[in-house]
């Protein structure tokens, strides 16, 4: 047993006692009557709530740990819904998914309708056997940065790393999150669910305080921990599990807006430069207000021969602001059939593209942002 002297997230030693529940036995050990202090501390610096004493993991999670996810119908349903969200929004065929604290494989099973995903389970207790039997690549171990490196070396980086009701149990959250960051592909997502401290303070769910739960997160304290390892929360939502939890989705923090804008602009310029070099004609579609800042920031004016407008536009006959690009009737798009046309009103692509095709334009259309995409190849 270790006594906590400093905050598990920010390292501050300014910790105050929030609640003392006395000395208690381990809540899931039916064969061990030893007692340990059960006291909640709160960090004055970052507000994280944590236990004052940490019982050794080997004592808390022995081989015969009895908790199984799959025996609980509402958890099975919950994980089916989470699997659906992953399939719809995050993973593609061939991607790797690592579930940390996979337990009996309930969540990975919900995903495994796809033999098309590589599913990897990390589970320290004997439940790992069930994951192995279900055919998942299984590591019976605690998740650490070291294990993350080993998994990444063997299987490659993961498109999704999931950890539901795990972070509260982890003795070294920084090592854990560093491992998640290391294991995630650059476009990967970390999805994690935690019991919400608000359920304890507002709903008086003091019976969810036990030695296995070392920390009691809020979206704010968890976001702070993730940010310390370059992970940025993109979505958080309240969920019903355990009487009030939250799910957070995070990804590797991207650069600042300036850097991302510059990269997008140079991608577009490079594409148009190459097309131009290859002797293609390139028109613009729509002299909308938003065309001007893009043309100038991406410095693409030299590659655009004409910009087309609908026949009633008063802009026809003028030049695009600050350039020598003439604005012409869109009839010229059909008449000239340029090889490519940059759709500056790409936010209306669903309406404009079918209309242009109907008018008879057969060339390729470039959607310029957020990254250039060529339609009609
Ligand atoms: Zn703190």
CSV table of C-alpha atoms in Angstrom, one decimal, residues 32-246:
chain,number,residue,atom,x,y,z
A,32,UNK,CA,-9.5,-11.3,2.0
A,33,UNK,CA,-10.6,-9.3,5.1
A,34,UNK,CA,-7.7,-7.0,5.4
A,35,UNK,CA,-8.7,-3.3,5.7
A,36,UNK,CA,-7.2,-0.2,4.2
A,37,UNK,CA,-8.0,3.6,4.7
A,38,UNK,CA,-10.7,4.8,2.3
A,39,UNK,CA,-10.2,8.5,2.1
A,40,UNK,CA,-10.9,11.0,-0.7
A,41,UNK,CA,-8.4,13.9,-1.3
A,42,UNK,CA,-9.0,16.8,-3.6
A,43,UNK,CA,-6.1,18.7,-5.3
A,44,UNK,CA,-6.4,22.4,-4.6
A,45,UNK,CA,-4.4,23.0,-7.8
A,46,UNK,CA,-6.3,21.0,-10.5
A,47,UNK,CA,-9.4,19.8,-8.5
A,48,UNK,CA,-8.7,16.1,-9.2
A,49,UNK,CA,-10.3,13.9,-6.6
A,50,UNK,CA,-8.2,10.9,-5.6
A,51,UNK,CA,-7.8,8.2,-2.9
A,52,UNK,CA,-5.3,8.9,-0.1
A,53,UNK,CA,-4.0,5.3,-0.1
A,54,UNK,CA,-3.3,3.0,-3.1
A,55,UNK,CA,-3.4,-0.8,-2.6
A,56,UNK,CA,-1.0,-2.8,-4.7
A,57,UNK,CA,-2.6,-3.8,-8.0
A,58,UNK,CA,-1.7,-7.5,-7.6
A,59,UNK,CA,-3.7,-7.5,-4.4
A,60,UNK,CA,-6.7,-5.7,-6.0
A,61,UNK,CA,-6.7,-7.5,-9.3
A,62,UNK,CA,-5.8,-11.1,-8.7
A,63,UNK,CA,-6.0,-13.8,-11.4
A,64,UNK,CA,-9.5,-14.8,-10.1
A,65,UNK,CA,-11.0,-11.2,-10.1
A,66,UNK,CA,-14.8,-11.9,-10.4
A,67,UNK,CA,-16.1,-8.9,-12.3
A,68,UNK,CA,-17.2,-9.7,-15.8
A,69,UNK,CA,-18.7,-7.2,-18.3
A,70,UNK,CA,-20.7,-9.7,-20.4
A,71,UNK,CA,-22.9,-10.9,-17.6
A,72,UNK,CA,-24.6,-7.5,-17.4
A,73,UNK,CA,-27.2,-7.1,-20.1
A,74,UNK,CA,-27.2,-3.3,-19.9
A,75,UNK,CA,-23.5,-3.2,-20.3
A,76,UNK,CA,-23.7,-5.5,-23.3
A,77,UNK,CA,-26.2,-3.1,-24.9
A,78,UNK,CA,-24.1,-0.1,-24.0
A,79,UNK,CA,-21.0,-1.6,-25.7
A,80,UNK,CA,-23.0,-2.6,-28.8
A,81,UNK,CA,-23.9,1.1,-29.1
A,82,UNK,CA,-20.4,2.2,-28.7
A,83,UNK,CA,-19.2,-0.3,-31.3
A,84,UNK,CA,-21.8,1.1,-33.7
A,85,UNK,CA,-20.5,4.6,-33.1
A,86,UNK,CA,-16.9,3.4,-33.8
A,87,UNK,CA,-17.9,1.6,-37.0
A,88,UNK,CA,-19.9,4.6,-38.3
A,89,UNK,CA,-17.5,7.4,-37.4
A,90,UNK,CA,-13.9,6.1,-36.7
A,91,UNK,CA,-12.7,2.9,-38.2
A,92,UNK,CA,-12.3,1.6,-41.7
A,93,UNK,CA,-11.6,-1.9,-43.0
A,94,UNK,CA,-8.1,-3.1,-42.0
A,95,UNK,CA,-7.8,-0.7,-39.0
A,96,UNK,CA,-6.5,-1.8,-35.6
A,97,UNK,CA,-8.6,-1.3,-32.5
A,98,UNK,CA,-7.0,-1.8,-29.1
A,99,UNK,CA,-9.4,-2.2,-26.1
A,100,UNK,CA,-7.7,-1.6,-22.8
A,101,UNK,CA,-9.4,-3.3,-19.8
A,102,UNK,CA,-11.1,-5.6,-22.4
A,103,UNK,CA,-12.4,-7.8,-19.6
A,104,UNK,CA,-14.3,-10.8,-21.1
A,105,UNK,CA,-14.2,-9.3,-24.6
A,106,UNK,CA,-17.7,-8.0,-24.6
A,107,UNK,CA,-16.9,-4.7,-26.4
A,108,UNK,CA,-14.5,-6.3,-28.9
A,109,UNK,CA,-17.1,-9.0,-29.7
A,110,UNK,CA,-19.6,-6.2,-30.5
A,111,UNK,CA,-17.1,-4.9,-33.0
A,112,UNK,CA,-16.1,-8.3,-34.4
A,113,UNK,CA,-19.0,-8.5,-36.8
A,114,UNK,CA,-16.1,-7.1,-38.8
A,115,UNK,CA,-13.5,-9.8,-39.3
A,116,UNK,CA,-12.3,-6.7,-41.3
A,117,UNK,CA,-10.8,-5.1,-38.2
A,118,UNK,CA,-7.7,-6.2,-36.3
A,119,UNK,CA,-8.9,-6.4,-32.7
A,120,UNK,CA,-6.4,-6.4,-29.8
A,121,UNK,CA,-7.3,-6.9,-26.1
A,122,UNK,CA,-5.4,-5.8,-23.1
A,123,UNK,CA,-6.7,-7.3,-19.9
A,124,UNK,CA,-4.7,-8.0,-16.7
A,125,UNK,CA,-7.1,-10.5,-15.0
A,126,UNK,CA,-7.9,-14.1,-15.9
A,127,UNK,CA,-10.8,-12.8,-18.0
A,128,UNK,CA,-8.1,-12.4,-20.7
A,129,UNK,CA,-8.6,-16.1,-21.4
A,130,UNK,CA,-12.0,-15.3,-22.8
A,131,UNK,CA,-10.6,-12.7,-25.1
A,132,UNK,CA,-8.1,-15.2,-26.4
A,133,UNK,CA,-10.8,-17.8,-26.9
A,134,UNK,CA,-12.8,-15.3,-28.9
A,135,UNK,CA,-9.8,-14.9,-31.3
A,136,UNK,CA,-8.5,-11.5,-30.3
A,137,UNK,CA,-4.8,-10.8,-30.1
A,138,UNK,CA,-4.6,-10.7,-26.3
A,139,UNK,CA,-2.1,-9.3,-23.8
A,140,UNK,CA,-2.8,-10.4,-20.3
A,141,UNK,CA,-1.1,-7.5,-18.7
A,142,UNK,CA,-1.6,-4.0,-17.2
A,143,UNK,CA,-1.5,-1.3,-19.9
A,144,UNK,CA,1.7,0.9,-19.7
A,145,UNK,CA,3.7,2.9,-22.1
A,146,UNK,CA,6.1,0.0,-22.4
A,147,UNK,CA,3.3,-2.4,-23.4
A,148,UNK,CA,1.9,0.3,-25.9
A,149,UNK,CA,5.3,0.3,-27.6
A,150,UNK,CA,5.3,-3.5,-27.8
A,151,UNK,CA,1.8,-3.6,-29.3
A,152,UNK,CA,2.6,-0.8,-31.8
A,153,UNK,CA,5.8,-2.7,-32.9
A,154,UNK,CA,3.9,-5.9,-33.4
A,155,UNK,CA,0.6,-4.7,-34.9
A,156,UNK,CA,1.3,-1.1,-36.0
A,157,UNK,CA,-0.5,1.9,-34.7
A,158,UNK,CA,-4.2,1.9,-33.8
A,159,UNK,CA,-7.0,3.8,-35.4
A,160,UNK,CA,-9.0,3.5,-32.2
A,161,UNK,CA,-7.9,2.9,-28.6
A,162,UNK,CA,-10.7,2.4,-26.1
A,163,UNK,CA,-10.6,2.3,-22.4
A,164,UNK,CA,-14.0,2.1,-20.6
A,165,UNK,CA,-14.0,2.4,-16.8
A,166,UNK,CA,-10.3,1.8,-16.7
A,167,UNK,CA,-8.6,5.2,-16.0
A,168,UNK,CA,-9.9,5.4,-12.5
A,169,UNK,CA,-8.0,2.1,-11.7
A,170,UNK,CA,-4.7,3.0,-13.2
A,171,UNK,CA,-1.9,3.6,-10.7
A,172,UNK,CA,0.3,5.8,-13.1
A,173,UNK,CA,-2.2,7.8,-15.3
A,174,UNK,CA,0.7,9.7,-17.0
A,175,UNK,CA,2.4,6.5,-18.1
A,176,UNK,CA,-0.9,5.1,-19.2
A,177,UNK,CA,-1.9,8.2,-21.3
A,178,UNK,CA,1.6,8.4,-22.7
A,179,UNK,CA,1.1,4.9,-23.9
A,180,UNK,CA,-2.2,5.7,-25.5
A,181,UNK,CA,-0.6,8.7,-27.3
A,182,UNK,CA,2.2,6.4,-28.5
A,183,UNK,CA,-0.1,3.7,-29.7
A,184,UNK,CA,-2.6,6.0,-31.6
A,185,UNK,CA,-2.2,6.6,-35.3
A,186,UNK,CA,-1.9,10.3,-36.2
A,187,UNK,CA,-5.6,10.2,-37.3
A,188,UNK,CA,-6.6,7.8,-34.5
A,189,UNK,CA,-9.1,8.4,-31.7
A,190,UNK,CA,-8.9,7.6,-28.0
A,191,UNK,CA,-12.4,6.9,-26.6
A,192,UNK,CA,-12.7,6.6,-22.9
A,193,UNK,CA,-15.5,6.4,-20.4
A,194,UNK,CA,-15.3,7.3,-16.7
A,195,UNK,CA,-17.6,7.6,-13.8
A,196,UNK,CA,-18.4,11.3,-13.3
A,197,UNK,CA,-17.3,12.8,-10.0
A,198,UNK,CA,-20.5,14.9,-10.2
A,199,UNK,CA,-22.5,11.7,-9.7
A,200,UNK,CA,-20.7,11.3,-6.4
A,201,UNK,CA,-20.9,14.9,-5.2
A,202,UNK,CA,-24.4,15.7,-6.5
A,203,UNK,CA,-26.0,12.3,-6.4
A,204,UNK,CA,-24.2,11.1,-3.2
A,205,UNK,CA,-23.1,7.9,-4.9
A,206,UNK,CA,-20.6,7.4,-2.1
A,207,UNK,CA,-21.0,3.7,-2.6
A,208,UNK,CA,-18.9,4.0,-5.8
A,209,UNK,CA,-15.9,5.0,-3.7
A,210,UNK,CA,-13.7,2.0,-3.2
A,211,UNK,CA,-10.1,1.0,-3.3
A,212,UNK,CA,-10.1,0.0,-6.9
A,213,UNK,CA,-11.1,3.5,-8.0
A,214,UNK,CA,-8.0,5.5,-7.4
A,215,UNK,CA,-9.2,8.7,-9.1
A,216,UNK,CA,-12.6,10.3,-9.7
A,217,UNK,CA,-12.5,12.4,-12.9
A,218,UNK,CA,-14.5,15.2,-14.3
A,219,UNK,CA,-14.4,16.1,-18.0
A,220,UNK,CA,-12.1,19.0,-17.0
A,221,UNK,CA,-9.6,17.0,-14.9
A,222,UNK,CA,-9.4,14.2,-17.5
A,223,UNK,CA,-9.0,16.7,-20.4
A,224,UNK,CA,-6.1,18.3,-18.5
A,225,UNK,CA,-4.4,14.9,-18.1
A,226,UNK,CA,-4.9,14.1,-21.8
A,227,UNK,CA,-3.6,17.5,-22.9
A,228,UNK,CA,-0.4,16.9,-21.0
A,229,UNK,CA,0.3,14.1,-23.5
A,230,UNK,CA,-0.8,16.0,-26.6
A,231,UNK,CA,-4.3,14.6,-26.8
A,232,UNK,CA,-7.1,17.1,-27.4
A,233,UNK,CA,-10.7,16.3,-26.4
A,234,UNK,CA,-13.0,16.6,-29.5
A,235,UNK,CA,-16.2,15.5,-27.9
A,236,UNK,CA,-17.6,14.8,-24.5
A,237,UNK,CA,-21.0,13.5,-23.5
A,238,UNK,CA,-22.8,12.4,-20.4
A,239,UNK,CA,-23.8,8.7,-20.5
A,240,UNK,CA,-25.9,6.6,-18.2
A,241,UNK,CA,-23.5,3.9,-17.1
A,242,UNK,CA,-22.8,3.4,-13.4
A,243,UNK,CA,-25.4,6.0,-12.4
A,244,UNK,CA,-23.7,8.9,-14.3
A,245,UNK,CA,-20.6,8.7,-16.4
A,246,UNK,CA,-19.1,10.6,-19.3
